[in-house]
PDB file of C-alpha atoms and ligand atoms in Angstrom:
ATOM      1  CA  MET M   1      11.983  -7.247   5.410  1.00 56.00           C
ATOM      2  CA  ALA M   2      14.215  -4.214   5.330  1.00 56.00           C
ATOM      3  CA  ALA M   3      16.861  -6.095   3.186  1.00 67.00           C
ATOM      4  CA  GLN M   4      14.109  -7.173   0.774  1.00 77.00           C
ATOM      5  CA  TYR M   5      13.416  -3.394  -0.389  1.00 82.00           C
ATOM      6  CA  ASP M   6      17.112  -2.267   0.161  1.00 82.00           C
ATOM      7  CA  ASP M   7      18.122  -4.498  -2.713  1.00 73.00           C
ATOM      8  CA  ILE M   8      15.166  -3.500  -5.096  1.00 69.00           C
ATOM      9  CA  ALA M   9      14.617   0.270  -4.394  1.00 69.00           C
ATOM     10  CA  VAL M  10      15.749   1.357  -7.775  1.00 63.00           C
ATOM     11  CA  LYS M  11      14.027  -1.437  -9.613  1.00 63.00           C
ATOM     12  CA  LEU M  12      10.635  -0.539  -7.862  1.00 65.00           C
ATOM     13  CA  SER M  13      10.502   2.759  -9.614  1.00 66.00           C
ATOM     14  CA  ASP M  14      10.420   1.022 -12.880  1.00 63.00           C
ATOM     15  CA  TRP M  15       7.276  -0.864 -11.872  1.00 63.00           C
ATOM     16  CA  ASP M  16       5.651   2.513 -11.085  1.00 64.00           C
ATOM     17  CA  VAL M  17       5.024   3.199 -14.693  1.00 63.00           C
ATOM     18  CA  LEU M  18       2.573   0.168 -15.148  1.00 75.00           C
ATOM     19  CA  PRO M  19      -1.143   0.937 -15.779  1.00 77.00           C
ATOM     20  CA  VAL M  20      -2.275  -0.962 -12.759  1.00 82.00           C
ATOM     21  CA  ARG M  21      -0.042   1.164 -10.587  1.00 81.00           C
ATOM     22  CA  SER M  22      -1.258   4.326 -12.338  1.00 83.00           C
ATOM     23  CA  GLU M  23      -3.595   7.204 -11.326  1.00 89.00           C
ATOM     24  CA  TYR M  24      -6.136   5.270 -13.467  1.00 92.00           C
ATOM     25  CA  LEU M  25      -6.587   2.342 -10.975  1.00 94.00           C
ATOM     26  CA  GLU M  26      -4.340   2.159  -7.791  1.00 94.00           C
ATOM     27  CA  GLY M  27      -4.173   5.949  -7.361  1.00 96.00           C
ATOM     28  CA  HIS M  28      -7.575   6.454  -8.312  1.00 97.00           C
ATOM     29  CA  THR M  29      -8.951   3.917  -5.737  1.00 97.00           C
ATOM     30  CA  PHE M  30      -6.691   5.019  -3.073  1.00 97.00           C
ATOM     31  CA  PHE M  31      -7.230   8.730  -3.167  1.00 98.00           C
ATOM     32  CA  LYS M  32     -11.038   8.115  -3.649  1.00 97.00           C
ATOM     33  CA  ALA M  33     -10.855   5.957  -0.336  1.00 98.00           C
ATOM     34  CA  LEU M  34      -8.820   8.720   1.441  1.00 98.00           C
ATOM     35  CA  GLY M  35     -10.875  11.713   0.326  1.00 98.00           C
ATOM     36  CA  SER M  36      -9.400  15.422   0.194  1.00 98.00           C
ATOM     37  CA  VAL M  37      -6.157  15.891   2.370  1.00 98.00           C
ATOM     38  CA  LYS M  38      -6.196  19.753   1.692  1.00 98.00           C
ATOM     39  CA  GLY M  39      -4.786  21.483   4.808  1.00 98.00           C
ATOM     40  CA  GLN M  40      -4.538  18.227   6.545  1.00 98.00           C
ATOM     41  CA  SER M  41      -1.446  16.629   8.195  1.00 98.00           C
ATOM     42  CA  VAL M  42      -0.681  13.168   6.769  1.00 98.00           C
ATOM     43  CA  LEU M  43       1.707  10.285   7.782  1.00 98.00           C
ATOM     44  CA  ASP M  44       2.508   8.120   4.899  1.00 98.00           C
ATOM     45  CA  LEU M  45       3.642   4.653   6.138  1.00 98.00           C
ATOM     46  CA  ALA M  46       5.819   2.244   4.032  1.00 98.00           C
ATOM     47  CA  CYS M  47       6.213   5.149   1.871  1.00 98.00           C
ATOM     48  CA  GLY M  48       9.134   3.623  -0.090  1.00 96.00           C
ATOM     49  CA  ASP M  49      10.603   6.055  -2.423  1.00 95.00           C
ATOM     50  CA  GLY M  50       7.785   8.693  -1.751  1.00 97.00           C
ATOM     51  CA  LEU M  51       5.625   8.104  -4.849  1.00 95.00           C
ATOM     52  CA  TYR M  52       2.347   8.725  -2.828  1.00 97.00           C
ATOM     53  CA  THR M  53       4.075  10.776  -0.062  1.00 98.00           C
ATOM     54  CA  ARG M  54       4.801  13.488  -2.719  1.00 98.00           C
ATOM     55  CA  GLN M  55       1.212  13.103  -4.313  1.00 97.00           C
ATOM     56  CA  LEU M  56      -0.181  13.793  -0.930  1.00 98.00           C
ATOM     57  CA  GLN M  57       1.841  16.947  -0.550  1.00 97.00           C
ATOM     58  CA  ALA M  58       0.844  18.061  -4.053  1.00 97.00           C
ATOM     59  CA  ARG M  59      -2.844  17.616  -3.035  1.00 97.00           C
ATOM     60  CA  GLY M  60      -2.475  20.370  -0.525  1.00 97.00           C
ATOM     61  CA  ALA M  61      -1.658  18.424   2.816  1.00 98.00           C
ATOM     62  CA  HIS M  62       0.036  20.874   5.052  1.00 95.00           C
ATOM     63  CA  ARG M  63       2.300  18.576   6.870  1.00 97.00           C
ATOM     64  CA  VAL M  64       3.592  15.365   5.250  1.00 98.00           C
ATOM     65  CA  ALA M  65       5.898  12.711   6.724  1.00 98.00           C
ATOM     66  CA  GLY M  66       6.954   9.409   5.280  1.00 98.00           C
ATOM     67  CA  VAL M  67       8.148   6.364   7.102  1.00 98.00           C
ATOM     68  CA  ASP M  68       9.822   3.193   5.663  1.00 98.00           C
ATOM     69  CA  ILE M  69      11.822   0.318   7.188  1.00 97.00           C
ATOM     70  CA  SER M  70      14.249   0.324   4.341  1.00 96.00           C
ATOM     71  CA  GLU M  71      17.135   2.791   4.609  1.00 97.00           C
ATOM     72  CA  GLU M  72      17.659   2.465   0.856  1.00 95.00           C
ATOM     73  CA  MET M  73      13.977   3.362  -0.007  1.00 95.00           C
ATOM     74  CA  ILE M  74      14.253   6.405   2.232  1.00 97.00           C
ATOM     75  CA  ARG M  75      17.682   7.272   0.710  1.00 96.00           C
ATOM     76  CA  VAL M  76      15.894   7.378  -2.786  1.00 95.00           C
ATOM     77  CA  ALA M  77      12.965   9.331  -1.308  1.00 97.00           C
ATOM     78  CA  ARG M  78      15.372  11.996   0.190  1.00 98.00           C
ATOM     79  CA  GLN M  79      17.057  12.114  -3.151  1.00 97.00           C
ATOM     80  CA  HIS M  80      13.785  13.169  -4.704  1.00 97.00           C
ATOM     81  CA  GLU M  81      13.253  15.780  -1.894  1.00 97.00           C
ATOM     82  CA  ALA M  82      16.703  17.267  -2.216  1.00 98.00           C
ATOM     83  CA  ALA M  83      16.144  17.403  -6.001  1.00 97.00           C
ATOM     84  CA  GLN M  84      12.759  19.285  -5.704  1.00 96.00           C
ATOM     85  CA  PRO M  85      12.211  20.370  -2.126  1.00 97.00           C
ATOM     86  CA  LEU M  86       8.585  19.823  -1.041  1.00 96.00           C
ATOM     87  CA  GLY M  87       8.995  20.133   2.771  1.00 97.00           C
ATOM     88  CA  ILE M  88       8.541  16.353   3.236  1.00 98.00           C
ATOM     89  CA  GLU M  89      10.230  14.657   6.234  1.00 98.00           C
ATOM     90  CA  TYR M  90      11.376  11.083   5.943  1.00 98.00           C
ATOM     91  CA  HIS M  91      12.160   8.526   8.800  1.00 98.00           C
ATOM     92  CA  VAL M  92      13.446   4.991   8.757  1.00 98.00           C
ATOM     93  CA  SER M  93      11.575   2.678  11.033  1.00 98.00           C
ATOM     94  CA  ASP M  94       9.703  -0.433  11.312  1.00 98.00           C
ATOM     95  CA  VAL M  95       6.032   0.975  11.592  1.00 98.00           C
ATOM     96  CA  ALA M  96       5.365  -1.455  14.564  1.00 98.00           C
ATOM     97  CA  ASP M  97       8.239   0.223  16.376  1.00 97.00           C
ATOM     98  CA  MET M  98       7.875   3.927  15.322  1.00 97.00           C
ATOM     99  CA  ALA M  99       9.058   6.421  17.850  1.00 97.00           C
ATOM    100  CA  PRO M 100       6.286   9.091  18.270  1.00 97.00           C
ATOM    101  CA  LEU M 101       6.183  11.616  15.345  1.00 98.00           C
ATOM    102  CA  GLY M 102       2.958  13.438  16.541  1.00 97.00           C
ATOM    103  CA  VAL M 103      -0.638  13.198  15.633  1.00 98.00           C
ATOM    104  CA  PHE M 104      -1.980  13.426  12.242  1.00 98.00           C
ATOM    105  CA  ASP M 105      -5.487  13.869  10.627  1.00 98.00           C
ATOM    106  CA  CYS M 106      -4.745  10.804   8.482  1.00 98.00           C
ATOM    107  CA  VAL M 107      -2.361   7.999   8.123  1.00 98.00           C
ATOM    108  CA  THR M 108      -1.801   6.238   4.811  1.00 98.00           C
ATOM    109  CA  ALA M 109      -0.068   3.049   3.859  1.00 98.00           C
ATOM    110  CA  VAL M 110       0.021   1.740   0.373  1.00 98.00           C
ATOM    111  CA  TYR M 111       1.349  -1.881   0.689  1.00 97.00           C
ATOM    112  CA  LEU M 112       2.340  -2.204   4.262  1.00 98.00           C
ATOM    113  CA  LEU M 113       0.159  -4.571   6.417  1.00 98.00           C
ATOM    114  CA  HIS M 114       0.737  -7.823   4.288  1.00 98.00           C
ATOM    115  CA  TYR M 115       4.354  -7.312   5.443  1.00 97.00           C
ATOM    116  CA  ALA M 116       3.408  -8.123   9.044  1.00 98.00           C
ATOM    117  CA  SER M 117       5.189 -11.309   9.828  1.00 96.00           C
ATOM    118  CA  SER M 118       2.852 -12.620  12.605  1.00 97.00           C
ATOM    119  CA  PRO M 119      -0.536 -11.537  14.133  1.00 98.00           C
ATOM    120  CA  GLU M 120       1.145  -9.843  16.904  1.00 98.00           C
ATOM    121  CA  HIS M 121       3.378  -7.930  14.443  1.00 98.00           C
ATOM    122  CA  LEU M 122       0.207  -6.825  12.639  1.00 98.00           C
ATOM    123  CA  LEU M 123      -1.351  -5.667  15.902  1.00 98.00           C
ATOM    124  CA  ARG M 124       1.788  -3.725  16.943  1.00 98.00           C
ATOM    125  CA  MET M 125       1.645  -1.961  13.571  1.00 98.00           C
ATOM    126  CA  CYS M 126      -2.055  -1.172  13.871  1.00 98.00           C
ATOM    127  CA  ARG M 127      -1.473   0.176  17.545  1.00 98.00           C
ATOM    128  CA  SER M 128       1.220   2.476  16.311  1.00 98.00           C
ATOM    129  CA  ILE M 129      -0.860   3.808  13.582  1.00 98.00           C
ATOM    130  CA  HIS M 130      -3.624   4.379  15.803  1.00 98.00           C
ATOM    131  CA  ALA M 131      -1.453   6.221  18.249  1.00 98.00           C
ATOM    132  CA  HIS M 132      -0.369   8.670  15.414  1.00 98.00           C
ATOM    133  CA  LEU M 133      -3.964   9.587  14.589  1.00 98.00           C
ATOM    134  CA  LYS M 134      -5.907  12.547  16.046  1.00 98.00           C
ATOM    135  CA  PRO M 135      -9.383  11.273  17.486  1.00 97.00           C
ATOM    136  CA  GLY M 136     -11.741  10.888  14.497  1.00 96.00           C
ATOM    137  CA  GLY M 137      -8.728  10.664  12.077  1.00 98.00           C
ATOM    138  CA  ARG M 138      -8.738   8.029   9.331  1.00 98.00           C
ATOM    139  CA  PHE M 139      -6.245   5.297   8.315  1.00 98.00           C
ATOM    140  CA  VAL M 140      -6.447   4.463   4.658  1.00 98.00           C
ATOM    141  CA  THR M 141      -4.243   1.467   3.321  1.00 98.00           C
ATOM    142  CA  TYR M 142      -3.968  -0.678   0.325  1.00 97.00           C
ATOM    143  CA  THR M 143      -3.139  -4.248   0.963  1.00 96.00           C
ATOM    144  CA  PHE M 144      -2.728  -7.725  -0.703  1.00 96.00           C
ATOM    145  CA  ASN M 145      -6.297  -8.819  -1.534  1.00 97.00           C
ATOM    146  CA  PRO M 146      -7.296 -11.403   1.119  1.00 97.00           C
ATOM    147  CA  GLY M 147      -9.880 -12.867  -1.386  1.00 96.00           C
ATOM    148  CA  PHE M 148      -7.209 -13.239  -4.279  1.00 96.00           C
ATOM    149  CA  SER M 149      -8.041 -16.480  -5.992  1.00 94.00           C
ATOM    150  CA  ALA M 150      -5.696 -18.892  -7.663  1.00 91.00           C
ATOM    151  CA  LYS M 151      -8.687 -19.791 -10.045  1.00 89.00           C
ATOM    152  CA  GLY M 152      -9.289 -16.249 -11.129  1.00 87.00           C
ATOM    153  CA  PRO M 153      -7.278 -14.352 -13.843  1.00 85.00           C
ATOM    154  CA  ASN M 154      -3.679 -13.681 -12.723  1.00 81.00           C
ATOM    155  CA  SER M 155      -2.463 -10.243 -12.908  1.00 76.00           C
ATOM    156  CA  THR M 156       0.351 -11.054 -15.213  1.00 80.00           C
ATOM    157  CA  ARG M 157      -0.613  -8.676 -18.047  1.00 81.00           C
ATOM    158  CA  TYR M 158      -0.775  -6.000 -15.606  1.00 85.00           C
ATOM    159  CA  GLY M 159       2.784  -6.433 -14.249  1.00 84.00           C
ATOM    160  CA  ILE M 160       2.547  -8.738 -11.448  1.00 87.00           C
ATOM    161  CA  THR M 161       2.484 -12.620 -11.338  1.00 90.00           C
ATOM    162  CA  MET M 162       1.461 -14.569  -8.132  1.00 91.00           C
ATOM    163  CA  LEU M 163       3.949 -17.389  -8.005  1.00 92.00           C
ATOM    164  CA  ASP M 164       2.552 -20.857  -7.149  1.00 89.00           C
ATOM    165  CA  PHE M 165      -0.545 -19.169  -5.401  1.00 93.00           C
ATOM    166  CA  PRO M 166      -2.240 -21.694  -3.423  1.00 93.00           C
ATOM    167  CA  GLU M 167      -5.944 -22.664  -3.750  1.00 93.00           C
ATOM    168  CA  SER M 168      -6.551 -21.973   0.065  1.00 93.00           C
ATOM    169  CA  PRO M 169      -3.847 -20.045   1.570  1.00 95.00           C
ATOM    170  CA  ARG M 170      -3.035 -20.636   5.130  1.00 96.00           C
ATOM    171  CA  GLU M 171      -3.078 -17.711   7.763  1.00 97.00           C
ATOM    172  CA  GLY M 172       0.447 -16.210   7.525  1.00 97.00           C
ATOM    173  CA  GLN M 173       1.432 -18.341   4.493  1.00 97.00           C
ATOM    174  CA  GLY M 174       4.353 -16.789   2.677  1.00 97.00           C
ATOM    175  CA  ILE M 175       3.301 -15.678  -0.825  1.00 96.00           C
ATOM    176  CA  SER M 176       5.797 -14.651  -3.518  1.00 95.00           C
ATOM    177  CA  ALA M 177       4.929 -12.431  -6.502  1.00 93.00           C
ATOM    178  CA  GLU M 178       7.127 -11.545  -9.524  1.00 90.00           C
ATOM    179  CA  LEU M 179       6.997  -7.866 -10.647  1.00 87.00           C
ATOM    180  CA  HIS M 180       7.514  -7.394 -14.228  1.00 85.00           C
ATOM    181  CA  ALA M 181       9.692  -4.248 -14.228  1.00 80.00           C
ATOM    182  CA  LYS M 182      12.378  -3.700 -16.980  1.00 79.00           C
ATOM    183  CA  THR M 183      14.429  -5.787 -14.583  1.00 82.00           C
ATOM    184  CA  PRO M 184      11.902  -8.167 -13.102  1.00 84.00           C
ATOM    185  CA  PHE M 185      12.264  -8.866  -9.372  1.00 87.00           C
ATOM    186  CA  THR M 186      10.323 -10.975  -6.751  1.00 92.00           C
ATOM    187  CA  ILE M 187       8.703  -9.691  -3.624  1.00 93.00           C
ATOM    188  CA  HIS M 188       7.763 -11.859  -0.523  1.00 96.00           C
ATOM    189  CA  PHE M 189       5.034 -11.134   1.985  1.00 97.00           C
ATOM    190  CA  SER M 190       2.227 -12.946   4.056  1.00 97.00           C
ATOM    191  CA  HIS M 191      -1.248 -13.871   3.355  1.00 97.00           C
ATOM    192  CA  TRP M 192      -3.731 -12.719   6.226  1.00 98.00           C
ATOM    193  CA  SER M 193      -7.401 -13.130   5.974  1.00 98.00           C
ATOM    194  CA  ARG M 194     -10.046 -10.264   6.306  1.00 98.00           C
ATOM    195  CA  ASP M 195     -10.712 -11.530   9.788  1.00 98.00           C
ATOM    196  CA  THR M 196      -7.229 -11.316  10.956  1.00 98.00           C
ATOM    197  CA  TYR M 197      -6.762  -7.675   9.683  1.00 98.00           C
ATOM    198  CA  GLU M 198      -9.992  -6.707  11.122  1.00 98.00           C
ATOM    199  CA  ARG M 199      -9.312  -8.209  14.442  1.00 98.00           C
ATOM    200  CA  ALA M 200      -6.008  -6.380  14.737  1.00 98.00           C
ATOM    201  CA  LEU M 201      -7.514  -3.097  13.632  1.00 98.00           C
ATOM    202  CA  ARG M 202     -10.429  -3.272  15.900  1.00 98.00           C
ATOM    203  CA  GLU M 203      -8.232  -4.437  18.808  1.00 98.00           C
ATOM    204  CA  ALA M 204      -6.049  -1.405  18.282  1.00 98.00           C
ATOM    205  CA  GLY M 205      -9.139   0.801  18.542  1.00 98.00           C
ATOM    206  CA  PHE M 206     -10.275   1.396  15.007  1.00 98.00           C
ATOM    207  CA  HIS M 207     -13.697   1.220  13.927  1.00 98.00           C
ATOM    208  CA  ARG M 208     -15.966   1.822  10.652  1.00 98.00           C
ATOM    209  CA  LEU M 209     -13.811  -0.490   8.784  1.00 98.00           C
ATOM    210  CA  THR M 210     -14.713  -0.371   5.008  1.00 98.00           C
ATOM    211  CA  TRP M 211     -13.072  -2.714   2.198  1.00 98.00           C
ATOM    212  CA  MET M 212     -13.025  -1.250  -1.233  1.00 98.00           C
ATOM    213  CA  ARG M 213     -12.227  -3.149  -4.432  1.00 97.00           C
ATOM    214  CA  PRO M 214     -10.145  -1.282  -6.807  1.00 97.00           C
ATOM    215  CA  GLU M 215     -12.007   0.705  -9.479  1.00 96.00           C
ATOM    216  CA  CYS M 216     -10.680   2.138 -12.692  1.00 95.00           C
ATOM    217  CA  SER M 217     -11.254   5.935 -13.384  1.00 95.00           C
ATOM    218  CA  PRO M 218     -13.289   7.234 -16.461  1.00 96.00           C
ATOM    219  CA  GLU M 219      -9.854   8.382 -17.865  1.00 94.00           C
ATOM    220  CA  GLY M 220      -8.487   4.870 -17.634  1.00 93.00           C
ATOM    221  CA  ILE M 221     -11.410   3.299 -19.216  1.00 94.00           C
ATOM    222  CA  ALA M 222     -11.296   5.986 -21.964  1.00 95.00           C
ATOM    223  CA  ARG M 223      -7.431   5.395 -22.521  1.00 92.00           C
ATOM    224  CA  TYR M 224      -7.365   1.480 -22.395  1.00 91.00           C
ATOM    225  CA  GLY M 225     -11.112   0.376 -22.698  1.00 93.00           C
ATOM    226  CA  GLN M 226     -13.223  -1.680 -20.204  1.00 94.00           C
ATOM    227  CA  GLU M 227     -12.040  -4.823 -21.594  1.00 93.00           C
ATOM    228  CA  PHE M 228      -8.327  -4.151 -20.836  1.00 92.00           C
ATOM    229  CA  TRP M 229      -9.057  -3.668 -17.211  1.00 93.00           C
ATOM    230  CA  GLN M 230     -11.748  -6.406 -16.622  1.00 94.00           C
ATOM    231  CA  ASP M 231      -9.562  -9.452 -15.758  1.00 93.00           C
ATOM    232  CA  TYR M 232      -7.700  -7.317 -13.172  1.00 93.00           C
ATOM    233  CA  LEU M 233     -10.968  -5.938 -11.581  1.00 95.00           C
ATOM    234  CA  ASP M 234     -12.358  -9.532 -11.425  1.00 95.00           C
ATOM    235  CA  ASN M 235      -9.382 -10.816  -9.420  1.00 95.00           C
ATOM    236  CA  PRO M 236      -7.245  -7.668  -8.168  1.00 95.00           C
ATOM    237  CA  HIS M 237      -4.052  -8.489  -6.411  1.00 94.00           C
ATOM    238  CA  ALA M 238      -4.660  -5.564  -3.810  1.00 95.00           C
ATOM    239  CA  VAL M 239      -7.621  -3.784  -2.217  1.00 97.00           C
ATOM    240  CA  ALA M 240      -8.300  -0.672  -0.250  1.00 98.00           C
ATOM    241  CA  LEU M 241      -9.167  -0.621   3.420  1.00 98.00           C
ATOM    242  CA  ARG M 242     -10.401   2.623   5.233  1.00 98.00           C
ATOM    243  CA  CYS M 243     -11.067   2.800   9.024  1.00 98.00           C
ATOM    244  CA  GLU M 244     -11.489   5.415  11.657  1.00 98.00           C
ATOM    245  CA  ARG M 245      -9.952   6.101  15.023  1.00 97.00           C
TER     246      ARG M 245
HETATM  247  C1  LIG I 301       5.585  -2.188  -2.422  1.00 71.02           C
HETATM  248  S1  LIG I 301       6.563  -0.934  -1.358  1.00 71.02           S
HETATM  249  C2  LIG I 301       5.343   0.369  -1.537  1.00 71.02           C
HETATM  250  C3  LIG I 301       5.959   1.727  -1.270  1.00 71.02           C
HETATM  251  C4  LIG I 301       5.199   2.807  -1.550  1.00 71.02           C
HETATM  252  N1  LIG I 301       3.934   2.878  -0.477  1.00 71.02           N
HETATM  253  C5  LIG I 301       4.442   2.978  -2.987  1.00 71.02           C
HETATM  254  O1  LIG I 301       3.280   2.417  -3.289  1.00 71.02           O
HETATM  255  O2  LIG I 301       5.116   3.214  -3.857  1.00 71.02           O
HETATM  256  C6  LIG I 301       6.377  -1.668   0.171  1.00 71.02           C
HETATM  257  C7  LIG I 301       7.196  -0.879   1.319  1.00 71.02           C
HETATM  258  O3  LIG I 301       6.959  -1.412   2.665  1.00 71.02           O
HETATM  259  C8  LIG I 301       8.075  -1.137   3.413  1.00 71.02           C
HETATM  260  N2  LIG I 301       7.910  -1.962   4.515  1.00 71.02           N
HETATM  261  C9  LIG I 301       7.797  -3.293   4.494  1.00 71.02           C
HETATM  262  N3  LIG I 301       7.559  -3.669   5.955  1.00 71.02           N
HETATM  263  C10 LIG I 301       7.557  -2.394   6.657  1.00 71.02           C
HETATM  264  C11 LIG I 301       7.461  -2.185   8.055  1.00 71.02           C
HETATM  265  N4  LIG I 301       7.282  -3.061   8.945  1.00 71.02           N
HETATM  266  N5  LIG I 301       7.627  -0.940   8.495  1.00 71.02           N
HETATM  267  C12 LIG I 301       7.880   0.055   7.597  1.00 71.02           C
HETATM  268  N6  LIG I 301       7.819  -0.217   6.244  1.00 71.02           N
HETATM  269  C13 LIG I 301       7.792  -1.252   5.720  1.00 71.02           C
HETATM  270  C14 LIG I 301       9.144  -1.726   2.275  1.00 71.02           C
HETATM  271  O4  LIG I 301      10.346  -1.366   2.668  1.00 71.02           O
HETATM  272  C15 LIG I 301       8.680  -1.181   1.164  1.00 71.02           C
HETATM  273  O5  LIG I 301       9.350   0.135   0.762  1.00 71.02           O
END
């Protein structure tokens, strides 16, 4: 998994400009699920090049740390930090094997859990996340949509195409998606059902699990029109999930 993102770290930032990745949709949904982080400590997992890590800092979090398995993604994140210091600390680690970094008011992870290679790996990730939260703290993630349908509209015109997506994906089945950046690239991850995610999170000690479908902000509708977003909203490639320790 580390190698996958080591090879595409630079291409990924190109994909960030797409409307579906923007503050109109993904950012809007994620930050709505998260709520205010003003004055709070936040651990951002699978932080990649720090796209959301920096936004968490900008929203007033007082301690922000980012963790990613890919040395190359963290190298790019640290370059941003060096160019414009915000006081964010970055660490390279598999979330499942993280050394203790302290306890945080919230842990975030935009696109992490579907990279779990087995239910056991997923459970180790969830336990590690739980161990980094204060009692009552929240975990907010954005993950591949367990209900994505091969029959629904594909997300191609929004910048992502599921390749040969099966009608009834098996637990743990490998999924590939092409991302239409300036230089297109393919990512690989695993399909896990809602039950599998929920079982791992509950076993790790989480409760009050809430799934949220993506929503478009009023600004996004004003800019592109409802019709532009509708196919994506009918069959989104990713969904938000919030739970509490
Ligand atoms: C699609 S990128 C998302 C990056 C960032 N959250 C964003 O939205 O811009 C997924 C990231 O997950 C990281 N990743 C995958 N498996 C991981 C694991 N087990 N532990 C930590 N990071 C992981 C990859 O290296 C990659 O940077």
